[in-house]
Amino acid sequence: IYYVYCLEILYTSCLSFIIYLESDGKILQRSKRGWMWNQFFLLEEYTGNDHQYVGKLHSNMDKGDGNVKYILTGDGAGTLFLIDEKSGDIHATKRLDREEKAMYTLNAKVLDRNTNAELEPDTEFNIKIHDINDNAPKFAKEIYFASVPEMSEVGTSVVTVTATDADDQTYGNSAKLVYSILQGQPYFSVDSENGTIKTALPGMDREVKENYQVVIQAKDMAGQMGGLSGTTTVSITLSDVNDSPPRFANHSFRVTAVESTVIGAAIGRIKADDPDVGRNAEMEYTIVGGHDIFNIITDQITQEGVIIIKKPLDYETKRDYEFRVEVKNTYLDARFIHGLQFKDYATVKVTVEDVDEPPIFTRNPYIIEVHEDTAAGSFVGVVSARDPDADNKPVKYSIDRHTDLERLFNIDSVNGTITTLKALDRETSKWHNISVVATEINNPRQTTRVPVFIKVLDVNDNAPEFAMSYDTFVCENVKAGQLIQTISAVDTDEPLVGHKFVFSISPTNPNFTIDDREDNTANILTRRGGFSRREMSMYLLPVVISDNGYPIQSSTSTLIVRVCACDSRGNMQSCNPEVLPFSDGLTTGALVAILLCVIILLMIVVLFAALRRQRKKEPLIISKEDVRDNVVSYNDEGGGEEDTQAFDIGTLRNPEVMDANKLRRDIIPEMLFPFRRTSPIKDNTDVRDFINGRLQENDSDPTAPPYDSLATYAYEGTGSLAESLSSLESAATEGDQEYDYLSNWGPQFKKLAEMYIGKSPGRET
């Protein structure tokens, strides 16, 4: 095997030599191969235009006549290495780098140029590249992050950083690295062989300095001159340990709180300082010896002590408080508790401020008892409230009427005495829940409510009565002493010892008797037998029921007992009275009653006929001087639209009639047909004005009847081509008219003719 050793430095030589196999301690030389290797040189980095010469292959078969051809195969043959076919010279096409490939295996062939026959067997040889220091050490990261607890001992390992060198580690010192620290003394050191960073200074305190920047260098060639180097930065943070106790910056705190502060509310905060962080800075606040009024809790977010109220404050009772507060760490590190107390104390002074407080009732709630049927104005109870402030301002009382809608109670605004406005009935309502309001007179906004529960006590004011409506019957064939009904009673009163009812009936009752069972029930028994529906179909039995209250109340309830037909077993069959025939005819009483009825009917018929004959028509107007509102009916048909002379409704077309022309209703008008004025009104406003005018006239008319009446008007409005068809308020343009023709119209118009005919010029009509 042939090796060509080439140094991968620029323009250094490659030594070629033949390695012969050894056998029995002797060097054996191949007999069939007569290769001749000459010494040659290789330039590691070729910058010229021609290929760099590497070496020469030579065969004993080569006589120098050009008939031998050399062929090169294997790693890089034809690309990295080229061979001259005639001379056997080998050239490299580019620089050889051991870090890319440390050894190349090639095959050489010797052929006859004319026949291409192999003159020598294939020969394999290796080209091995020797390493030179051309690669600097490199770290995996440009910057490393690490931490170490503060106060660590000297030599405590922090982190290990290592670098790599691409050079051959088995050849020379090109890849032998040495670590050193360039920045970070005197706090840290580094192991020169493995790159482990350690603490070098005792007592490093995070509260003094927390972050450090350390620069580490790795140099090859065992750190000798000329070696290559690389650096990296290590950021080291001191982690916290609980080496600092909490301390109050101020050992005295003053807090103010108003007396109206509600229970559980915070009135102030205090804080101790701890330079540690995280759980090492967690603190707990407590009141030394505890306190009845105040408590302190720890705010886990801000690590402050929050002072809260446990009981109500009262400025008038006590105005100043003082207590001690202790603070300590919740987590302790056993390495640092020796000789150091991890707690501190402070004094807290609380001052209570006065506020205008609402009145306070002596009790809450009030429960008052009152008997029912108490007369209006009777005493019920008293509520009392006072102003808790030092001024003790006067208080007035009132009842919230939303809680006393029926207005059953009243309260004295000065002394708080509650009285009744109406009689109370326990059977209607057993409890009355009202709210009494106490208000400061000088400051009405300060009010307090208190519930007052009024219990209505029972009074025996209701009599017992039947528990239900009973349907009782007795059989006709019943025997004496037989039970026909069991009765019971109820009472709306509620005595303390329970109800006890007593039942009784008249002892002289010949038909029935009663048996009081003394358990609030009683049995109704027959006193005799042989009842008959023909004689009496129903009996009314009065039963007297009494209670045991005070005063004793009793009532009489009537039990209706029907007489019924029953079978042999006592089951009711029929309770209707029997219809019996008249054996002796009608009685005298019945005949007299029938006769009276007939006479009365005849008298009614005769009277009705006489009234119809004597009824006559009354005159329309009894007296000529008695002229008043009357309804006169005329069965006269008008002339229609063609009749423009008989009627004139000029007044209806003119809503603005003068008040002087207004006619009175109790006398004959002086002028029957007053002049009318026309007023052209457009857009139908004349109708509206007409209605409004008539409305005002009726409202201001002193002669209008004192009751609701309906006034009907006919108003045509303006713009009619046929003009007015009504004679109301029409005016005559010529002289006085003659009305004699009215007497020819018949008796229907007699009264009208009397009003207008035969009047002298000086007579008022």
PDB file of C-alpha atoms in Angstrom, residues 391-598:
ATOM      1  CA  ASP A 391     -75.066  66.537  71.314  1.00  0.00           C
ATOM      2  CA  ASN A 392     -77.972  64.108  71.874  1.00  0.00           C
ATOM      3  CA  LYS A 393     -80.238  65.937  69.449  1.00  0.00           C
ATOM      4  CA  PRO A 394     -84.029  65.491  69.771  1.00  0.00           C
ATOM      5  CA  VAL A 395     -85.728  62.730  67.797  1.00  0.00           C
ATOM      6  CA  LYS A 396     -89.215  62.521  66.304  1.00  0.00           C
ATOM      7  CA  TYR A 397     -91.139  59.355  65.465  1.00  0.00           C
ATOM      8  CA  SER A 398     -93.369  58.387  62.555  1.00  0.00           C
ATOM      9  CA  ILE A 399     -94.941  55.280  61.041  1.00  0.00           C
ATOM     10  CA  ASP A 400     -94.087  54.252  57.502  1.00  0.00           C
ATOM     11  CA  ARG A 401     -97.562  54.215  55.998  1.00  0.00           C
ATOM     12  CA  HIS A 402     -96.477  51.752  53.344  1.00  0.00           C
ATOM     13  CA  THR A 403     -96.417  49.207  56.174  1.00  0.00           C
ATOM     14  CA  ASP A 404     -99.768  50.369  57.618  1.00  0.00           C
ATOM     15  CA  LEU A 405    -101.984  50.796  54.578  1.00  0.00           C
ATOM     16  CA  GLU A 406    -105.185  50.383  56.599  1.00  0.00           C
ATOM     17  CA  ARG A 407    -104.044  53.093  59.047  1.00  0.00           C
ATOM     18  CA  LEU A 408    -104.728  51.004  62.104  1.00  0.00           C
ATOM     19  CA  PHE A 409    -102.068  52.629  64.275  1.00  0.00           C
ATOM     20  CA  ASN A 410    -100.742  56.027  65.204  1.00  0.00           C
ATOM     21  CA  ILE A 411     -97.581  57.122  67.000  1.00  0.00           C
ATOM     22  CA  ASP A 412     -96.805  60.143  69.090  1.00  0.00           C
ATOM     23  CA  SER A 413     -94.010  61.985  67.300  1.00  0.00           C
ATOM     24  CA  VAL A 414     -92.464  63.132  70.583  1.00  0.00           C
ATOM     25  CA  ASN A 415     -92.542  60.183  73.000  1.00  0.00           C
ATOM     26  CA  GLY A 416     -93.016  57.256  70.564  1.00  0.00           C
ATOM     27  CA  THR A 417     -96.287  56.001  72.067  1.00  0.00           C
ATOM     28  CA  ILE A 418     -98.192  53.747  69.645  1.00  0.00           C
ATOM     29  CA  THR A 419    -101.996  53.818  69.811  1.00  0.00           C
ATOM     30  CA  THR A 420    -104.795  52.294  67.759  1.00  0.00           C
ATOM     31  CA  LEU A 421    -106.790  54.241  65.212  1.00  0.00           C
ATOM     32  CA  LYS A 422    -109.298  51.450  64.676  1.00  0.00           C
ATOM     33  CA  ALA A 423    -110.496  48.411  66.574  1.00  0.00           C
ATOM     34  CA  LEU A 424    -108.381  45.315  65.907  1.00  0.00           C
ATOM     35  CA  ASP A 425    -109.822  41.942  65.027  1.00  0.00           C
ATOM     36  CA  ARG A 426    -107.670  38.889  65.594  1.00  0.00           C
ATOM     37  CA  GLU A 427    -109.863  36.792  63.339  1.00  0.00           C
ATOM     38  CA  THR A 428    -109.001  39.153  60.473  1.00  0.00           C
ATOM     39  CA  SER A 429    -105.263  39.457  61.132  1.00  0.00           C
ATOM     40  CA  LYS A 430    -103.257  37.948  63.984  1.00  0.00           C
ATOM     41  CA  TRP A 431    -100.111  39.997  63.373  1.00  0.00           C
ATOM     42  CA  HIS A 432     -99.453  43.542  62.218  1.00  0.00           C
ATOM     43  CA  ASN A 433     -95.934  44.352  61.083  1.00  0.00           C
ATOM     44  CA  ILE A 434     -95.222  48.061  60.881  1.00  0.00           C
ATOM     45  CA  SER A 435     -92.035  50.114  60.560  1.00  0.00           C
ATOM     46  CA  VAL A 436     -91.363  53.017  62.884  1.00  0.00           C
ATOM     47  CA  VAL A 437     -88.974  55.714  61.660  1.00  0.00           C
ATOM     48  CA  ALA A 438     -86.890  57.809  64.053  1.00  0.00           C
ATOM     49  CA  THR A 439     -85.593  61.080  62.550  1.00  0.00           C
ATOM     50  CA  GLU A 440     -83.284  63.711  63.948  1.00  0.00           C
ATOM     51  CA  ILE A 441     -85.170  66.992  64.096  1.00  0.00           C
ATOM     52  CA  ASN A 442     -82.090  69.073  63.236  1.00  0.00           C
ATOM     53  CA  ASN A 443     -80.968  66.775  60.443  1.00  0.00           C
ATOM     54  CA  PRO A 444     -83.889  64.986  58.723  1.00  0.00           C
ATOM     55  CA  ARG A 445     -81.485  62.953  56.609  1.00  0.00           C
ATOM     56  CA  GLN A 446     -80.446  60.969  59.682  1.00  0.00           C
ATOM     57  CA  THR A 447     -83.187  58.367  60.017  1.00  0.00           C
ATOM     58  CA  THR A 448     -83.406  54.868  61.422  1.00  0.00           C
ATOM     59  CA  ARG A 449     -86.097  52.244  60.923  1.00  0.00           C
ATOM     60  CA  VAL A 450     -87.125  49.548  63.319  1.00  0.00           C
ATOM     61  CA  PRO A 451     -89.690  46.788  62.758  1.00  0.00           C
ATOM     62  CA  VAL A 452     -92.522  46.611  65.258  1.00  0.00           C
ATOM     63  CA  PHE A 453     -94.407  43.315  65.382  1.00  0.00           C
ATOM     64  CA  ILE A 454     -97.820  43.723  66.998  1.00  0.00           C
ATOM     65  CA  LYS A 455     -99.515  40.500  68.038  1.00  0.00           C
ATOM     66  CA  VAL A 456    -103.277  40.660  68.451  1.00  0.00           C
ATOM     67  CA  LEU A 457    -104.330  38.591  71.454  1.00  0.00           C
ATOM     68  CA  ASP A 458    -107.561  36.678  71.318  1.00  0.00           C
ATOM     69  CA  VAL A 459    -110.706  37.791  73.142  1.00  0.00           C
ATOM     70  CA  ASN A 460    -113.734  35.516  73.381  1.00  0.00           C
ATOM     71  CA  ASP A 461    -115.897  37.669  71.110  1.00  0.00           C
ATOM     72  CA  ASN A 462    -117.217  35.023  68.724  1.00  0.00           C
ATOM     73  CA  ALA A 463    -119.910  32.475  69.494  1.00  0.00           C
ATOM     74  CA  PRO A 464    -119.606  28.873  68.324  1.00  0.00           C
ATOM     75  CA  GLU A 465    -121.728  27.638  65.461  1.00  0.00           C
ATOM     76  CA  PHE A 466    -122.368  24.484  63.458  1.00  0.00           C
ATOM     77  CA  ALA A 467    -119.255  23.115  61.814  1.00  0.00           C
ATOM     78  CA  MET A 468    -121.236  22.451  58.623  1.00  0.00           C
ATOM     79  CA  SER A 469    -124.675  22.491  57.108  1.00  0.00           C
ATOM     80  CA  TYR A 470    -126.423  19.259  58.085  1.00  0.00           C
ATOM     81  CA  ASP A 471    -128.994  17.363  55.989  1.00  0.00           C
ATOM     82  CA  THR A 472    -130.994  15.578  58.697  1.00  0.00           C
ATOM     83  CA  PHE A 473    -134.035  13.365  58.284  1.00  0.00           C
ATOM     84  CA  VAL A 474    -136.147  11.161  60.487  1.00  0.00           C
ATOM     85  CA  CYS A 475    -138.039   8.106  59.301  1.00  0.00           C
ATOM     86  CA  GLU A 476    -141.762   7.872  59.762  1.00  0.00           C
ATOM     87  CA  ASN A 477    -141.413   4.479  61.386  1.00  0.00           C
ATOM     88  CA  VAL A 478    -138.596   5.550  63.736  1.00  0.00           C
ATOM     89  CA  LYS A 479    -138.612   4.477  67.321  1.00  0.00           C
ATOM     90  CA  ALA A 480    -138.044   6.637  70.388  1.00  0.00           C
ATOM     91  CA  GLY A 481    -134.393   7.145  71.424  1.00  0.00           C
ATOM     92  CA  GLN A 482    -132.978   6.492  67.950  1.00  0.00           C
ATOM     93  CA  LEU A 483    -129.924   8.525  66.789  1.00  0.00           C
ATOM     94  CA  ILE A 484    -130.681  10.649  63.741  1.00  0.00           C
ATOM     95  CA  GLN A 485    -127.689  13.093  63.610  1.00  0.00           C
ATOM     96  CA  THR A 486    -124.319  13.825  65.226  1.00  0.00           C
ATOM     97  CA  ILE A 487    -123.444  17.516  65.260  1.00  0.00           C
ATOM     98  CA  SER A 488    -120.217  19.464  65.997  1.00  0.00           C
ATOM     99  CA  ALA A 489    -119.302  23.126  66.316  1.00  0.00           C
ATOM    100  CA  VAL A 490    -116.457  25.509  65.456  1.00  0.00           C
ATOM    101  CA  ASP A 491    -115.312  28.788  66.989  1.00  0.00           C
ATOM    102  CA  THR A 492    -113.000  31.332  65.337  1.00  0.00           C
ATOM    103  CA  ASP A 493    -111.588  32.258  68.740  1.00  0.00           C
ATOM    104  CA  GLU A 494    -108.510  30.471  70.058  1.00  0.00           C
ATOM    105  CA  PRO A 495    -108.623  30.068  73.861  1.00  0.00           C
ATOM    106  CA  LEU A 496    -105.443  29.103  75.632  1.00  0.00           C
ATOM    107  CA  VAL A 497    -106.917  25.884  77.076  1.00  0.00           C
ATOM    108  CA  GLY A 498    -108.696  24.830  73.908  1.00  0.00           C
ATOM    109  CA  HIS A 499    -112.338  24.780  72.927  1.00  0.00           C
ATOM    110  CA  LYS A 500    -115.051  23.265  75.085  1.00  0.00           C
ATOM    111  CA  PHE A 501    -118.573  23.424  73.659  1.00  0.00           C
ATOM    112  CA  VAL A 502    -121.887  22.680  75.411  1.00  0.00           C
ATOM    113  CA  PHE A 503    -124.935  21.669  73.347  1.00  0.00           C
ATOM    114  CA  SER A 504    -128.556  21.961  74.542  1.00  0.00           C
ATOM    115  CA  ILE A 505    -132.113  22.145  73.259  1.00  0.00           C
ATOM    116  CA  SER A 506    -135.378  23.052  74.890  1.00  0.00           C
ATOM    117  CA  PRO A 507    -136.253  20.385  77.431  1.00  0.00           C
ATOM    118  CA  THR A 508    -139.920  20.684  76.534  1.00  0.00           C
ATOM    119  CA  ASN A 509    -139.371  19.644  72.940  1.00  0.00           C
ATOM    120  CA  PRO A 510    -141.799  16.694  72.462  1.00  0.00           C
ATOM    121  CA  ASN A 511    -140.067  15.318  69.377  1.00  0.00           C
ATOM    122  CA  PHE A 512    -136.315  15.333  69.915  1.00  0.00           C
ATOM    123  CA  THR A 513    -133.694  15.298  72.629  1.00  0.00           C
ATOM    124  CA  ILE A 514    -129.914  15.888  72.650  1.00  0.00           C
ATOM    125  CA  ASP A 515    -127.024  13.976  74.191  1.00  0.00           C
ATOM    126  CA  ASP A 516    -123.863  16.054  74.760  1.00  0.00           C
ATOM    127  CA  ARG A 517    -120.892  13.739  74.342  1.00  0.00           C
ATOM    128  CA  GLU A 518    -118.518  16.264  76.007  1.00  0.00           C
ATOM    129  CA  ASP A 519    -116.013  16.019  73.152  1.00  0.00           C
ATOM    130  CA  ASN A 520    -117.366  19.044  71.261  1.00  0.00           C
ATOM    131  CA  THR A 521    -119.958  16.842  69.557  1.00  0.00           C
ATOM    132  CA  ALA A 522    -123.557  15.935  70.403  1.00  0.00           C
ATOM    133  CA  ASN A 523    -126.116  13.324  69.270  1.00  0.00           C
ATOM    134  CA  ILE A 524    -129.656  14.261  68.243  1.00  0.00           C
ATOM    135  CA  LEU A 525    -132.122  11.529  69.362  1.00  0.00           C
ATOM    136  CA  THR A 526    -135.842  11.028  68.834  1.00  0.00           C
ATOM    137  CA  ARG A 527    -137.983  11.521  71.900  1.00  0.00           C
ATOM    138  CA  ARG A 528    -140.904   9.637  70.387  1.00  0.00           C
ATOM    139  CA  GLY A 529    -141.739   7.418  67.456  1.00  0.00           C
ATOM    140  CA  GLY A 530    -144.291   7.459  64.692  1.00  0.00           C
ATOM    141  CA  PHE A 531    -143.658  10.647  62.672  1.00  0.00           C
ATOM    142  CA  SER A 532    -146.002  11.361  59.769  1.00  0.00           C
ATOM    143  CA  ARG A 533    -145.363  13.454  56.690  1.00  0.00           C
ATOM    144  CA  ARG A 534    -149.087  14.096  56.451  1.00  0.00           C
ATOM    145  CA  GLU A 535    -149.040  15.892  59.776  1.00  0.00           C
ATOM    146  CA  MET A 536    -145.609  17.620  59.522  1.00  0.00           C
ATOM    147  CA  SER A 537    -143.043  17.199  56.774  1.00  0.00           C
ATOM    148  CA  MET A 538    -140.272  19.289  58.403  1.00  0.00           C
ATOM    149  CA  TYR A 539    -139.194  20.201  61.935  1.00  0.00           C
ATOM    150  CA  LEU A 540    -137.002  23.160  62.943  1.00  0.00           C
ATOM    151  CA  LEU A 541    -134.895  22.206  65.927  1.00  0.00           C
ATOM    152  CA  PRO A 542    -133.084  25.146  67.691  1.00  0.00           C
ATOM    153  CA  VAL A 543    -129.755  24.025  69.216  1.00  0.00           C
ATOM    154  CA  VAL A 544    -127.958  26.295  71.699  1.00  0.00           C
ATOM    155  CA  ILE A 545    -124.134  26.054  71.553  1.00  0.00           C
ATOM    156  CA  SER A 546    -122.020  27.671  74.290  1.00  0.00           C
ATOM    157  CA  ASP A 547    -118.213  27.925  74.733  1.00  0.00           C
ATOM    158  CA  ASN A 548    -116.054  27.995  77.845  1.00  0.00           C
ATOM    159  CA  GLY A 549    -114.435  31.368  77.272  1.00  0.00           C
ATOM    160  CA  TYR A 550    -114.774  34.551  79.234  1.00  0.00           C
ATOM    161  CA  PRO A 551    -117.208  36.034  78.756  1.00  0.00           C
ATOM    162  CA  ILE A 552    -119.192  32.996  77.664  1.00  0.00           C
ATOM    163  CA  GLN A 553    -120.426  33.250  74.101  1.00  0.00           C
ATOM    164  CA  SER A 554    -123.381  31.227  72.842  1.00  0.00           C
ATOM    165  CA  SER A 555    -125.449  31.030  69.704  1.00  0.00           C
ATOM    166  CA  THR A 556    -128.543  29.248  68.517  1.00  0.00           C
ATOM    167  CA  SER A 557    -128.269  27.223  65.340  1.00  0.00           C
ATOM    168  CA  THR A 558    -131.311  25.698  63.735  1.00  0.00           C
ATOM    169  CA  LEU A 559    -131.217  22.097  62.607  1.00  0.00           C
ATOM    170  CA  ILE A 560    -133.748  21.250  59.885  1.00  0.00           C
ATOM    171  CA  VAL A 561    -135.150  17.741  60.281  1.00  0.00           C
ATOM    172  CA  ARG A 562    -137.159  16.346  57.386  1.00  0.00           C
ATOM    173  CA  VAL A 563    -139.656  13.536  57.775  1.00  0.00           C
ATOM    174  CA  CYS A 564    -139.059  10.845  55.165  1.00  0.00           C
ATOM    175  CA  ALA A 565    -140.375   7.475  54.198  1.00  0.00           C
ATOM    176  CA  CYS A 566    -137.843   4.721  54.893  1.00  0.00           C
ATOM    177  CA  ASP A 567    -137.595   1.024  54.333  1.00  0.00           C
ATOM    178  CA  SER A 568    -137.368  -1.581  57.054  1.00  0.00           C
ATOM    179  CA  ARG A 569    -133.601  -1.032  57.326  1.00  0.00           C
ATOM    180  CA  GLY A 570    -133.965   2.719  57.848  1.00  0.00           C
ATOM    181  CA  ASN A 571    -132.795   3.758  54.395  1.00  0.00           C
ATOM    182  CA  MET A 572    -134.492   6.923  53.115  1.00  0.00           C
ATOM    183  CA  GLN A 573    -136.816   6.432  50.150  1.00  0.00           C
ATOM    184  CA  SER A 574    -138.814   9.653  49.786  1.00  0.00           C
ATOM    185  CA  CYS A 575    -139.102  12.913  51.687  1.00  0.00           C
ATOM    186  CA  ASN A 576    -141.818  14.634  49.555  1.00  0.00           C
ATOM    187  CA  PRO A 577    -145.153  15.259  51.367  1.00  0.00           C
ATOM    188  CA  GLU A 578    -148.033  13.054  50.214  1.00  0.00           C
ATOM    189  CA  VAL A 579    -150.810  14.583  48.069  1.00  0.00           C
ATOM    190  CA  LEU A 580    -154.121  13.588  49.724  1.00  0.00           C
ATOM    191  CA  PRO A 581    -157.583  13.899  48.060  1.00  0.00           C
ATOM    192  CA  PHE A 582    -160.243  16.278  49.526  1.00  0.00           C
ATOM    193  CA  SER A 583    -162.816  14.051  51.090  1.00  0.00           C
ATOM    194  CA  ASP A 584    -165.153  16.776  52.357  1.00  0.00           C
ATOM    195  CA  GLY A 585    -164.667  19.398  49.581  1.00  0.00           C
ATOM    196  CA  LEU A 586    -163.119  22.862  49.926  1.00  0.00           C
ATOM    197  CA  THR A 587    -163.006  24.524  53.249  1.00  0.00           C
ATOM    198  CA  THR A 588    -164.740  27.843  53.933  1.00  0.00           C
ATOM    199  CA  GLY A 589    -161.414  29.682  54.137  1.00  0.00           C
ATOM    200  CA  ALA A 590    -160.335  28.462  50.721  1.00  0.00           C
ATOM    201  CA  LEU A 591    -163.633  29.519  49.145  1.00  0.00           C
ATOM    202  CA  VAL A 592    -163.405  33.028  50.634  1.00  0.00           C
ATOM    203  CA  ALA A 593    -159.838  33.462  49.338  1.00  0.00           C
ATOM    204  CA  ILE A 594    -160.810  32.466  45.816  1.00  0.00           C
ATOM    205  CA  LEU A 595    -163.764  34.871  45.839  1.00  0.00           C
ATOM    206  CA  LEU A 596    -161.646  37.803  46.974  1.00  0.00           C
ATOM    207  CA  CYS A 597    -159.192  37.209  44.191  1.00  0.00           C
ATOM    208  CA  VAL A 598    -161.918  37.237  41.569  1.00  0.00           C
TER     209      VAL A 598
END
